[in-house]
Short mmCIF file of C-alpha atoms in Angstrom, two decimals:
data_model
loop_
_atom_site.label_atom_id
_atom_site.label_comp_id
_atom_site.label_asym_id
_atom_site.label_seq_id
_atom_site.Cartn_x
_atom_site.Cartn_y
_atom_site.Cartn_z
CA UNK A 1153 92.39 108.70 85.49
CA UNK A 1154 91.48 110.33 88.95
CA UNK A 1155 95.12 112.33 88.61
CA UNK A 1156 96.44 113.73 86.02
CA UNK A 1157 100.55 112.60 86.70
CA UNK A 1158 102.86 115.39 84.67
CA UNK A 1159 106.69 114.96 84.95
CA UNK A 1160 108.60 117.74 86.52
CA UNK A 1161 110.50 118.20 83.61
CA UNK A 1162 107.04 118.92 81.36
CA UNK A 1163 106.48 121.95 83.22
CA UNK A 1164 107.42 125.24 81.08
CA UNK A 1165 108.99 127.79 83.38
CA UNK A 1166 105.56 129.19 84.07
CA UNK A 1167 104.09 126.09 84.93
CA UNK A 1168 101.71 125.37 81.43
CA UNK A 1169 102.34 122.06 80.42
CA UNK A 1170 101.61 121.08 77.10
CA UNK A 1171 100.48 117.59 76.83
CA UNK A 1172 99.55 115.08 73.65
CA UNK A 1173 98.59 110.82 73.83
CA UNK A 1174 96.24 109.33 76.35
CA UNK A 1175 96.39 112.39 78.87
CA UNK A 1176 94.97 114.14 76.14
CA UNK A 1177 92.57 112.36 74.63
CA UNK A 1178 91.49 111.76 78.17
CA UNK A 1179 91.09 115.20 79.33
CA UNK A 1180 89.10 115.97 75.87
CA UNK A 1181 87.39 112.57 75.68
CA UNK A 1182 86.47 111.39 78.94
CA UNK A 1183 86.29 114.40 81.70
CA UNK A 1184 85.09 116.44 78.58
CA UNK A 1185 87.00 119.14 80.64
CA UNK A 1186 86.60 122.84 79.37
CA UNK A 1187 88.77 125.77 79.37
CA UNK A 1188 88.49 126.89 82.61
CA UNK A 1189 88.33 123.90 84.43
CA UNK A 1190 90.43 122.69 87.03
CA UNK A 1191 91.47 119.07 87.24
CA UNK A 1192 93.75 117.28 89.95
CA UNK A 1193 97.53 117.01 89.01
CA UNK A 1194 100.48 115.62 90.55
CA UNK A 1195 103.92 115.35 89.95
CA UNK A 1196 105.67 112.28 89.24
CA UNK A 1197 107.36 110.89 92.80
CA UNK A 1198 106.32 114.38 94.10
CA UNK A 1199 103.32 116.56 95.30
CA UNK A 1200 99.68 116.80 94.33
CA UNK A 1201 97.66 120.35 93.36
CA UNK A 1202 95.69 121.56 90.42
CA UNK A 1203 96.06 122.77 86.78
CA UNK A 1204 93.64 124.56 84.79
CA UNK A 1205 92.98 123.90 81.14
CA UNK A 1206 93.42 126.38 78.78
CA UNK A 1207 92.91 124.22 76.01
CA UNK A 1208 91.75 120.95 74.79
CA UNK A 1209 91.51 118.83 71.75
CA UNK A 1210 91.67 114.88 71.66
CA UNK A 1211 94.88 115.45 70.28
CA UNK A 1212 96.39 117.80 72.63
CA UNK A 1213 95.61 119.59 75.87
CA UNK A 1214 97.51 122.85 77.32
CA UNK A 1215 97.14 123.50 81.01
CA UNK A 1216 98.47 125.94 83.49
CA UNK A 1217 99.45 124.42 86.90
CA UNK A 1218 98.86 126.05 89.87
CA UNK A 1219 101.26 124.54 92.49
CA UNK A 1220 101.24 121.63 93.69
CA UNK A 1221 100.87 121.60 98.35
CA UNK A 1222 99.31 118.23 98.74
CA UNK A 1223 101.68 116.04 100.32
CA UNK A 1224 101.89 112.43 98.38
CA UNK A 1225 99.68 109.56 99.55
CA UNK A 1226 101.39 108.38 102.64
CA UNK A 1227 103.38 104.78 101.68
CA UNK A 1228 101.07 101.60 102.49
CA UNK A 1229 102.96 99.48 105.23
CA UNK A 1230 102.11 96.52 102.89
CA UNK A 1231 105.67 95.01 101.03
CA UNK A 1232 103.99 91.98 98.87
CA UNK A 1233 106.15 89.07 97.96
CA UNK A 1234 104.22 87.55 94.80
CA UNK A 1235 105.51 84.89 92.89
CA UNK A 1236 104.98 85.86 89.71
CA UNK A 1237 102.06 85.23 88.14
CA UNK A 1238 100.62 84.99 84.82
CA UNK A 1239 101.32 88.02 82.54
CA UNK A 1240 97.14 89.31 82.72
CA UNK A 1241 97.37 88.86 86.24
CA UNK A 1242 100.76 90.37 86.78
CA UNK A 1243 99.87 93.80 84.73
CA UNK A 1244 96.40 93.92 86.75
CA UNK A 1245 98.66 93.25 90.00
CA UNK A 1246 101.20 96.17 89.51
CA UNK A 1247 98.15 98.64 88.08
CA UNK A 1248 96.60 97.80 91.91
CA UNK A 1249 99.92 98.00 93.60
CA UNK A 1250 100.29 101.43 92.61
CA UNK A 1251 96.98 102.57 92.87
CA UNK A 1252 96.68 101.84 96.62
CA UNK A 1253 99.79 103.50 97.82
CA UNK A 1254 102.42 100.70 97.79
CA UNK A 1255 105.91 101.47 97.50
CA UNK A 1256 108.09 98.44 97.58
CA UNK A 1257 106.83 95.18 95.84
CA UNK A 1258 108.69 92.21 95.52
CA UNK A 1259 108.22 89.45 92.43
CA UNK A 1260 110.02 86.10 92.68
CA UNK A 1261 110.03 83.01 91.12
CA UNK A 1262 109.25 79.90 92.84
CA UNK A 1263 108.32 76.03 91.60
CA UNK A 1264 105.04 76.96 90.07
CA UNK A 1265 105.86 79.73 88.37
CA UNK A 1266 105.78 79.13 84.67
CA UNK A 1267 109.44 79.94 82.97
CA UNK A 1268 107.57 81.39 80.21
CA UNK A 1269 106.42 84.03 82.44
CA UNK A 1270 109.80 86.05 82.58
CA UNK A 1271 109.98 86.51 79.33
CA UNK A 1272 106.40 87.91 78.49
CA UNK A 1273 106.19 91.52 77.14
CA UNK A 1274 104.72 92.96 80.09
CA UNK A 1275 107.99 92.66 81.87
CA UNK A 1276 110.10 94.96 79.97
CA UNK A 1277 110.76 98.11 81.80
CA UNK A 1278 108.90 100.28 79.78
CA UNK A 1279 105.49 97.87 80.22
CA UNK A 1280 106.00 97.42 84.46
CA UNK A 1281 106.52 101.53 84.48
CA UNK A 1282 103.32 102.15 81.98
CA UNK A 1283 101.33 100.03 84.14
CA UNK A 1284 102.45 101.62 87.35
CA UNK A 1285 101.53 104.94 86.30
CA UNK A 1286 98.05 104.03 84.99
CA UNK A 1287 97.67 102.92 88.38
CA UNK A 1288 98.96 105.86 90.06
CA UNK A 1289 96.53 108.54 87.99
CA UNK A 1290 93.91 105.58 89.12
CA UNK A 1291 94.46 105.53 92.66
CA UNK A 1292 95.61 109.60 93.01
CA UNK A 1293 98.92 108.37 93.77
CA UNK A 1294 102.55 109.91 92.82
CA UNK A 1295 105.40 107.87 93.95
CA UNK A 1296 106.72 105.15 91.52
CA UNK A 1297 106.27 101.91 93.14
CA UNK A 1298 109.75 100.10 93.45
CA UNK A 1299 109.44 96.79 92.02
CA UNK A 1300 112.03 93.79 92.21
CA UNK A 1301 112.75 90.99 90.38
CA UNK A 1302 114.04 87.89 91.68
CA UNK A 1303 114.62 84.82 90.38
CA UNK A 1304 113.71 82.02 92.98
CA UNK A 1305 113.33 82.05 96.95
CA UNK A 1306 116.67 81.61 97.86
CA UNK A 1307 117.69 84.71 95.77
CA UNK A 1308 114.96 86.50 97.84
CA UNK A 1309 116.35 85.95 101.12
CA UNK A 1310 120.28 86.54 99.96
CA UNK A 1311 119.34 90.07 98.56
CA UNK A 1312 120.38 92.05 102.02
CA UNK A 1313 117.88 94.52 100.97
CA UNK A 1314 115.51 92.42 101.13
CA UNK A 1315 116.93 90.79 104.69
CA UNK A 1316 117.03 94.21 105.99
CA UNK A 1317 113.15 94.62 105.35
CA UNK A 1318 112.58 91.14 106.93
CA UNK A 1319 114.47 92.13 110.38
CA UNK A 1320 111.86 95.07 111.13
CA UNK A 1321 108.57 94.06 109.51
CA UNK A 1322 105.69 91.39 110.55
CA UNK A 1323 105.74 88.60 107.98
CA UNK A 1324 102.61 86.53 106.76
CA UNK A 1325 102.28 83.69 104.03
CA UNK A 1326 98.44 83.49 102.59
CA UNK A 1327 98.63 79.93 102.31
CA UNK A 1328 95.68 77.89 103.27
CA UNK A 1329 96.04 74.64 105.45
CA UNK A 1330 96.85 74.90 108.77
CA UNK A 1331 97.10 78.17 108.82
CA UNK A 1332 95.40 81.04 111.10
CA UNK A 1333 92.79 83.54 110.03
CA UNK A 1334 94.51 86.71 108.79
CA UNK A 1335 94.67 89.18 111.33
CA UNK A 1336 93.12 92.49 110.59
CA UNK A 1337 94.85 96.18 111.20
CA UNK A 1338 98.72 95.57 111.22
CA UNK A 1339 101.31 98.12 112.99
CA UNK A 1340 103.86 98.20 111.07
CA UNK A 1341 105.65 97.33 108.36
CA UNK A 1342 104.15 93.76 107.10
CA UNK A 1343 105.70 91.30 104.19
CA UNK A 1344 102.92 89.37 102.39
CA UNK A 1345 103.66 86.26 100.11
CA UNK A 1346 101.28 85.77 97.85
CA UNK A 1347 101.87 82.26 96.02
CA UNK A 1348 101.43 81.37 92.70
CA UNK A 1349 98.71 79.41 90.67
CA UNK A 1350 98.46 76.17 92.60
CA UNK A 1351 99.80 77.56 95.55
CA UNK A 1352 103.56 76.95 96.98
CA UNK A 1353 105.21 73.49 97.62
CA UNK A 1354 104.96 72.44 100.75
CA UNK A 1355 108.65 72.90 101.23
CA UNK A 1356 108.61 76.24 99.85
CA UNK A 1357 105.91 77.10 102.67
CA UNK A 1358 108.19 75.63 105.48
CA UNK A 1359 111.01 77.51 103.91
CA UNK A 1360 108.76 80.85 104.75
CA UNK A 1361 107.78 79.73 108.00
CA UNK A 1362 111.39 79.02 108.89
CA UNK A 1363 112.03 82.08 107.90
CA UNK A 1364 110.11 83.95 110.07
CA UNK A 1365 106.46 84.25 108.31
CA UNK A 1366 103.17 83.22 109.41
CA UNK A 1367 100.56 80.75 107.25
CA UNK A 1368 97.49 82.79 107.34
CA UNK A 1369 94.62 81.98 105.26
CA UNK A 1370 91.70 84.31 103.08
CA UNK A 1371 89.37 81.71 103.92
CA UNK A 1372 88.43 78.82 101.38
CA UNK A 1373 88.72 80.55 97.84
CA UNK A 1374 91.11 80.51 95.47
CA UNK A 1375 91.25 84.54 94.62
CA UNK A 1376 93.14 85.48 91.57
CA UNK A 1377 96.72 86.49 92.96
CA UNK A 1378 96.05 90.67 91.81
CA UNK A 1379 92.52 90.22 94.28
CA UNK A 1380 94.53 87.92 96.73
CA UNK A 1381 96.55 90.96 97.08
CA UNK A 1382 93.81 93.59 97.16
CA UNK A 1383 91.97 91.34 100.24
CA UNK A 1384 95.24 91.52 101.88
CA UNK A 1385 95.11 95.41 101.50
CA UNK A 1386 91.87 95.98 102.87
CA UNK A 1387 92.18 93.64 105.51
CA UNK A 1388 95.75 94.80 106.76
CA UNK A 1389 95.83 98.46 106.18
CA UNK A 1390 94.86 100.95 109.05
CA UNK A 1391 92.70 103.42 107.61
CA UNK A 1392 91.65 106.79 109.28
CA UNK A 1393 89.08 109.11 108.81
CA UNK B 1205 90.11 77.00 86.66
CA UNK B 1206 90.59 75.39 90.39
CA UNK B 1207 87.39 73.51 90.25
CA UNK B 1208 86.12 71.75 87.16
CA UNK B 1209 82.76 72.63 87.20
CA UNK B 1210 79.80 70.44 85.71
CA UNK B 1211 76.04 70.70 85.03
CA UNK B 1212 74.42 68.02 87.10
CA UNK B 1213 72.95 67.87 83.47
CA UNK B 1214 75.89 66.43 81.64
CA UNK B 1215 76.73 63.57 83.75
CA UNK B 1216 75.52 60.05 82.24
CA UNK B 1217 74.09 57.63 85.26
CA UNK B 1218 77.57 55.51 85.57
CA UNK B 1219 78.63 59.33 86.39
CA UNK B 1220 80.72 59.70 83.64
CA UNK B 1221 81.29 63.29 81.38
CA UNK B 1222 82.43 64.22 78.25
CA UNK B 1223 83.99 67.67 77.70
CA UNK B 1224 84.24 69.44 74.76
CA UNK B 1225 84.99 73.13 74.75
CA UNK B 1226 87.13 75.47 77.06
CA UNK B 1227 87.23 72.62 79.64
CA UNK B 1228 88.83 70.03 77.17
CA UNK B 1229 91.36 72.16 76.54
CA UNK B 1230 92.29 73.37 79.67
CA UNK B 1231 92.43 70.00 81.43
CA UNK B 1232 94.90 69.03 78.10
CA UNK B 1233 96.96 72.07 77.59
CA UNK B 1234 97.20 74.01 81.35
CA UNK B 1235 96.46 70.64 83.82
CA UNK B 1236 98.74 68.43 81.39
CA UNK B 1237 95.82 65.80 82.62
CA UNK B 1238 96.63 62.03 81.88
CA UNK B 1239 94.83 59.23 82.34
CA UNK B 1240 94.24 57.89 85.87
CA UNK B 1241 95.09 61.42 87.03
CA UNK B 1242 92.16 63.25 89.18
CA UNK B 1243 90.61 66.29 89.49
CA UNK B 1244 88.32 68.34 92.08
CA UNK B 1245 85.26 68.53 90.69
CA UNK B 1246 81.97 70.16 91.36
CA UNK B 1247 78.30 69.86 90.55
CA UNK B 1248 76.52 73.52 89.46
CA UNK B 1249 74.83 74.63 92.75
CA UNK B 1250 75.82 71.26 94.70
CA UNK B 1251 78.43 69.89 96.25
CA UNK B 1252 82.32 69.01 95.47
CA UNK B 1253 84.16 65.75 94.81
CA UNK B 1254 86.69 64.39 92.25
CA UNK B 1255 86.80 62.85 88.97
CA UNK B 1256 89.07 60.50 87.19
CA UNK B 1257 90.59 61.29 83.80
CA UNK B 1258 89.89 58.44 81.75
CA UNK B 1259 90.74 60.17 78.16
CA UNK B 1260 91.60 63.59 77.41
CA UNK B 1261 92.46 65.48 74.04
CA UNK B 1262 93.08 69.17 73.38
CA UNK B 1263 89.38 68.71 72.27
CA UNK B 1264 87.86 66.52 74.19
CA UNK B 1265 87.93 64.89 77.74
CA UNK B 1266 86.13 61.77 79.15
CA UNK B 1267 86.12 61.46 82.98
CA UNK B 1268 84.51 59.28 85.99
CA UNK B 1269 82.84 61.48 88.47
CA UNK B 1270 83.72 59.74 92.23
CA UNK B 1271 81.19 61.62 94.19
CA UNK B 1272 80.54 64.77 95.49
CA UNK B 1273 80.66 64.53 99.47
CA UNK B 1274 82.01 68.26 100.07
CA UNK B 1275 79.21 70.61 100.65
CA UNK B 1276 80.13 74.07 98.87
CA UNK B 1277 82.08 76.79 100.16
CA UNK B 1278 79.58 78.89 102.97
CA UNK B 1279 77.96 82.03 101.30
CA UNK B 1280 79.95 85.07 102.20
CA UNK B 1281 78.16 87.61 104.30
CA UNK B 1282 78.64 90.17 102.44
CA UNK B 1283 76.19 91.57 99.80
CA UNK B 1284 77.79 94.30 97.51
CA UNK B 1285 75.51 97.40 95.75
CA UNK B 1286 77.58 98.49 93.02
CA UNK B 1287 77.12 101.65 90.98
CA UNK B 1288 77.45 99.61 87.41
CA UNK B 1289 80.88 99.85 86.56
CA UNK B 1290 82.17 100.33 82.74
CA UNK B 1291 81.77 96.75 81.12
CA UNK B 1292 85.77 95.83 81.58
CA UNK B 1293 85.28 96.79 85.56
CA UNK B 1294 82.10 95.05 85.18
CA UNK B 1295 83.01 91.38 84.58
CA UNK B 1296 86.45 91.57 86.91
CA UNK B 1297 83.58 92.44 89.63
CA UNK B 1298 81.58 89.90 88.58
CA UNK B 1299 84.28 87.45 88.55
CA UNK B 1300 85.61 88.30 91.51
CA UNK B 1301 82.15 87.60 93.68
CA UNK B 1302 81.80 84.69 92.03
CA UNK B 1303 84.75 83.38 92.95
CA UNK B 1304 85.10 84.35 96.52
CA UNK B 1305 81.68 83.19 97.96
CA UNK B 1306 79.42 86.02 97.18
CA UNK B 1307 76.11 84.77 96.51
CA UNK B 1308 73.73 87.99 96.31
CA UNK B 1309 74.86 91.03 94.23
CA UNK B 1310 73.05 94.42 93.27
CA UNK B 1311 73.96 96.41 90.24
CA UNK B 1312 71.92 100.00 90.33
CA UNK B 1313 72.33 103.15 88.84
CA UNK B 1314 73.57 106.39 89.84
CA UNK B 1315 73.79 109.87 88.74
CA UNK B 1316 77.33 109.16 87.36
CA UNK B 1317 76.79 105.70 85.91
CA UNK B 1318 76.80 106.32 82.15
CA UNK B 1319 73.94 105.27 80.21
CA UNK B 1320 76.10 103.40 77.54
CA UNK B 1321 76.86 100.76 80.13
CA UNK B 1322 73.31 99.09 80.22
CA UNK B 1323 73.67 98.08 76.99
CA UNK B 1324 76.82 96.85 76.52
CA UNK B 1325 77.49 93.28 75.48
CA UNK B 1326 78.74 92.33 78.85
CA UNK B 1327 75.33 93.17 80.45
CA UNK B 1328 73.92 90.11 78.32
CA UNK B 1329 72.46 86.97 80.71
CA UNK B 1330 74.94 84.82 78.87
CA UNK B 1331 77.76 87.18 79.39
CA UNK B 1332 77.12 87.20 82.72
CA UNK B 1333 76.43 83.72 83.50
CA UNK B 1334 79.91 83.36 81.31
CA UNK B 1335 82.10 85.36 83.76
CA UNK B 1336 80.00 84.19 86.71
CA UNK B 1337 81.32 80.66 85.74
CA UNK B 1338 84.48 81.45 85.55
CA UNK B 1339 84.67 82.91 88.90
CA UNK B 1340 83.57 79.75 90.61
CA UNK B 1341 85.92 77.80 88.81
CA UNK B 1342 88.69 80.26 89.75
CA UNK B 1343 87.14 80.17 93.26
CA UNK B 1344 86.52 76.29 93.46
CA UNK B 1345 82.88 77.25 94.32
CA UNK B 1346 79.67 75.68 92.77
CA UNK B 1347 76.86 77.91 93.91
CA UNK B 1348 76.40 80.59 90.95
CA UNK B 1349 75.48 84.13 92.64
CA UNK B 1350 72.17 86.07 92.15
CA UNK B 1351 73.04 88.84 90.46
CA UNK B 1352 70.27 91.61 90.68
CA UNK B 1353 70.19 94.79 88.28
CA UNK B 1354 67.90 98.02 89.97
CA UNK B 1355 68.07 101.08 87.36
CA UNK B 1356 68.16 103.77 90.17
CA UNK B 1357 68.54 103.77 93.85
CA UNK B 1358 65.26 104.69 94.37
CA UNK B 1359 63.98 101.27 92.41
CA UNK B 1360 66.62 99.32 94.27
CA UNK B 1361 65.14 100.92 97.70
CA UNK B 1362 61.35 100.21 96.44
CA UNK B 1363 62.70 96.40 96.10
CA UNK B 1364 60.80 94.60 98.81
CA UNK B 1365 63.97 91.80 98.13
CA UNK B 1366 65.90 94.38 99.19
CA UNK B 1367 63.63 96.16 101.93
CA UNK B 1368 63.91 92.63 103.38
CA UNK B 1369 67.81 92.31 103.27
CA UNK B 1370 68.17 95.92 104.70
CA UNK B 1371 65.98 94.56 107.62
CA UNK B 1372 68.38 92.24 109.17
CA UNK B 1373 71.50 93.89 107.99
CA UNK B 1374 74.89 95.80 108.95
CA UNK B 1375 75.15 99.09 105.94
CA UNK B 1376 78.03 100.49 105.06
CA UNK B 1377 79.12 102.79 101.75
CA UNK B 1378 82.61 103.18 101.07
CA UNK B 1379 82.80 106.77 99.99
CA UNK B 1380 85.76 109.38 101.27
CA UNK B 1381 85.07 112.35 103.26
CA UNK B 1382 83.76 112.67 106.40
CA UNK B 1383 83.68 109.06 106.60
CA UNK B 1384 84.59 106.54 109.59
CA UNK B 1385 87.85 103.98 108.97
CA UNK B 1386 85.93 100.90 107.60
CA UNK B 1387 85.60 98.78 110.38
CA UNK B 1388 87.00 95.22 110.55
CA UNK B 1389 85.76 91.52 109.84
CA UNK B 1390 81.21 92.40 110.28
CA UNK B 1391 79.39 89.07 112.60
CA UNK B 1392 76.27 89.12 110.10
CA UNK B 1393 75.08 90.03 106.61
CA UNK B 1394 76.78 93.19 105.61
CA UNK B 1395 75.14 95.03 102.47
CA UNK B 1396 78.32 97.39 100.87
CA UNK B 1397 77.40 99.79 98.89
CA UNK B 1398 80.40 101.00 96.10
CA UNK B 1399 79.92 104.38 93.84
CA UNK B 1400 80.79 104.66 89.98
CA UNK B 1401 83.56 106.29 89.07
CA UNK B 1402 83.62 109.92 90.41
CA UNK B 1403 81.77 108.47 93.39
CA UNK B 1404 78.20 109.14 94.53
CA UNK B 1405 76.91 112.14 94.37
CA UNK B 1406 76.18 114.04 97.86
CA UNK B 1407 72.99 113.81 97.26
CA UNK B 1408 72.95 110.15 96.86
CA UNK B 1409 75.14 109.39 100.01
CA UNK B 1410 72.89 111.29 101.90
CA UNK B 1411 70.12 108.90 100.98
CA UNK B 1412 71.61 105.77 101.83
CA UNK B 1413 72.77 107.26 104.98
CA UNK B 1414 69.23 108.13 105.16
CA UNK B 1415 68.36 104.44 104.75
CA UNK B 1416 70.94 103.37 107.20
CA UNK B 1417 73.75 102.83 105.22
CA UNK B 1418 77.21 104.32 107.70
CA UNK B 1419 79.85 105.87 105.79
CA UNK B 1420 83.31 104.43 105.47
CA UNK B 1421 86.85 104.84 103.84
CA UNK B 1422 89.33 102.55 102.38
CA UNK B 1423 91.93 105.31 102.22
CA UNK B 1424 93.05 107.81 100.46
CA UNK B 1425 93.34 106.09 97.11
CA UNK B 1426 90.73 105.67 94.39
CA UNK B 1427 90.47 102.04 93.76
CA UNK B 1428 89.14 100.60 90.49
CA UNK B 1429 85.50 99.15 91.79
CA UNK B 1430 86.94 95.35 91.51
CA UNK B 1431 89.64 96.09 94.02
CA UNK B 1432 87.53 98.02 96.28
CA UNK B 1433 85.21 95.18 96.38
CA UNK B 1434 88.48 92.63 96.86
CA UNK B 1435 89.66 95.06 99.35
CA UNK B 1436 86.26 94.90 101.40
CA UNK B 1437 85.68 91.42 101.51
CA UNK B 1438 89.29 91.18 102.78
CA UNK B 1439 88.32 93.38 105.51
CA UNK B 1440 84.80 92.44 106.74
CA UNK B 1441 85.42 88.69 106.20
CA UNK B 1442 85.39 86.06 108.94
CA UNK B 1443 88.00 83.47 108.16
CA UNK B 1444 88.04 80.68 109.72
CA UNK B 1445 91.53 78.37 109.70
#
């Protein structure tokens, strides 16, 4: 927890928050933080500053925040398209998601993905949004990732939010076979597919392509899809100083 | 498991196998294997090929290795120094280079590795060889990494095995701060050094950058050491189509 994420409506007037659960036990526990200290908070799909700790018990943890003038992490220009994956995978995919800066993250099914999947625990509401915010306080981050859910391909490309993304953004496949080395720093906006275990059908590749994206490959390995994604990141993203 | 990996060791001299274990099961219950069906296969440290299924049961599988004419996937150039992460963050890392190519990995201490994480059960040769294994079958790579573990920085740097890789190659530490964007895909043997959670201290990044070792970000964002490792080999990589 490299953030301590407080909801705007947990502030008291005077800006102490009184906290209990993990943030607690992790302030006590963990950053052994003492009165006095200072620790980095955020709040939730807003700015970052810092609260001091007036008290702390593995139970619960008081703190007085100090404002909060840190702009958010700006937004990653990386939109994945994952078909959804297994449910370890998927929770280790959303904690990295969010703890890299991504905003907008597509899941959809596709021929490979097991039915079983949409029905595992981890994707009730209350599981995607605990993972997400794990990854936020991970990664620093603030701003609840948006994630959709769709059911095959074709859904995909009818949703006209989705279409709307598509008609401004770069658009690559990691697919391997006949495809071209990724390319590195991207400009803008970029969709990424990420297939699932055993990779897309053919068809569903050629369905991509016709659809504007390009087969680029990671090289020979078969990463996990939730380190598929996080190669994608480093390679695609344009980092600055 | 994208590669069914076998001990040169447990084939009989008509190159038949018989499973029992882990890989029984998941050629039965995840591959739905029948007989006459057939798998890539790979020899420990040697080459690729494919087998036939000749019987398989939840508990046990007979196959008939066909040869193993594909040499294994080339060594990635990159050679990770990792802080030791907490033992969960451990074997994901491990995993991960062992599944993408990595051959050569250092584990050292720092000021803000905890001392607990020596000697946890994850830090056991078998443990390691364990998640190793699985990486390379996740992968579909044979060659099992050398994984080296230095108890300080200053050990690691008294390494002559190390001396002699810091010879002949490109350094880079992610840490924030005053660092350079990480650059992009590296044209020889790249040694990346990644701090423990909270990061190096300053002293310590002076010192490597004292040994050579250039200073890079990945962004703004914390990653969990896995992902940071995911996200560099995304980035320096050479992929080839």
């Amino acid at each position: 927890m490299n953030l301590l994420l407080l909801d705007p409506a947990e502030l008291e007037k005077d800006g102490t928050v009184r906290l209990d659960g993990y943030r607690a036990e992790h302030i006590f526990c963990i950053l052994h933080a003492q009165k006095g200290d200072r620790l980095r908070a955020g709040l939730l799909n807003g700015n970052t500053g810092t609260a001091e700790v007036l008290e702390s018990t593995r139970h619960s943890a008081i703190l007085k925040t100090e404002g909060f003038p840190v702009p958010p992490v700006p937004e990653s220009p990386l939109i994945p398209v994952i078909a959804l994956p297994r449910p370890q995978s998927f929770k280790k995919t959303l904690h990295f998601l969010a703890s890299c800066g991504i905003r907008t993250a597509f899941f959809t099914g596709a021929a490979r993905v097991e039915k079983s999947y949409w029905k595992s625990a981890s994707m009730q509401p209350e599981a995607v949004r605990g993972e997400l915010i794990n990854g936020l306080e991970q990664g620093g981050c603030t701003v609840l990732p948006d994630i959709r859910f769709r059911a095959s391909l074709r859904e995909l490309f009818d949703d006209p939010g989705f279409q709307s993304i598509c008609g401004c953004a770069d658009k690559l496949v990691a697919h391997p076979g006949n495809a071209v080395p990724c390319p590195g720093e991207m400009k803008r906006t970029t969709l990424c597919a990420i297939g699932p275990e055993g990779g897309f059908l053919q068809r569903e590749v050629d369905f991509l392509e016709r659809n504007g994206f390009t087969r680029v490959s990671l090289g020979p390995c078969i990463l996990r899809v939730e380190f598929a994604l996080a190669a994608l990141y480093g390679r695609l993203s344009r980092f600055v100083s």
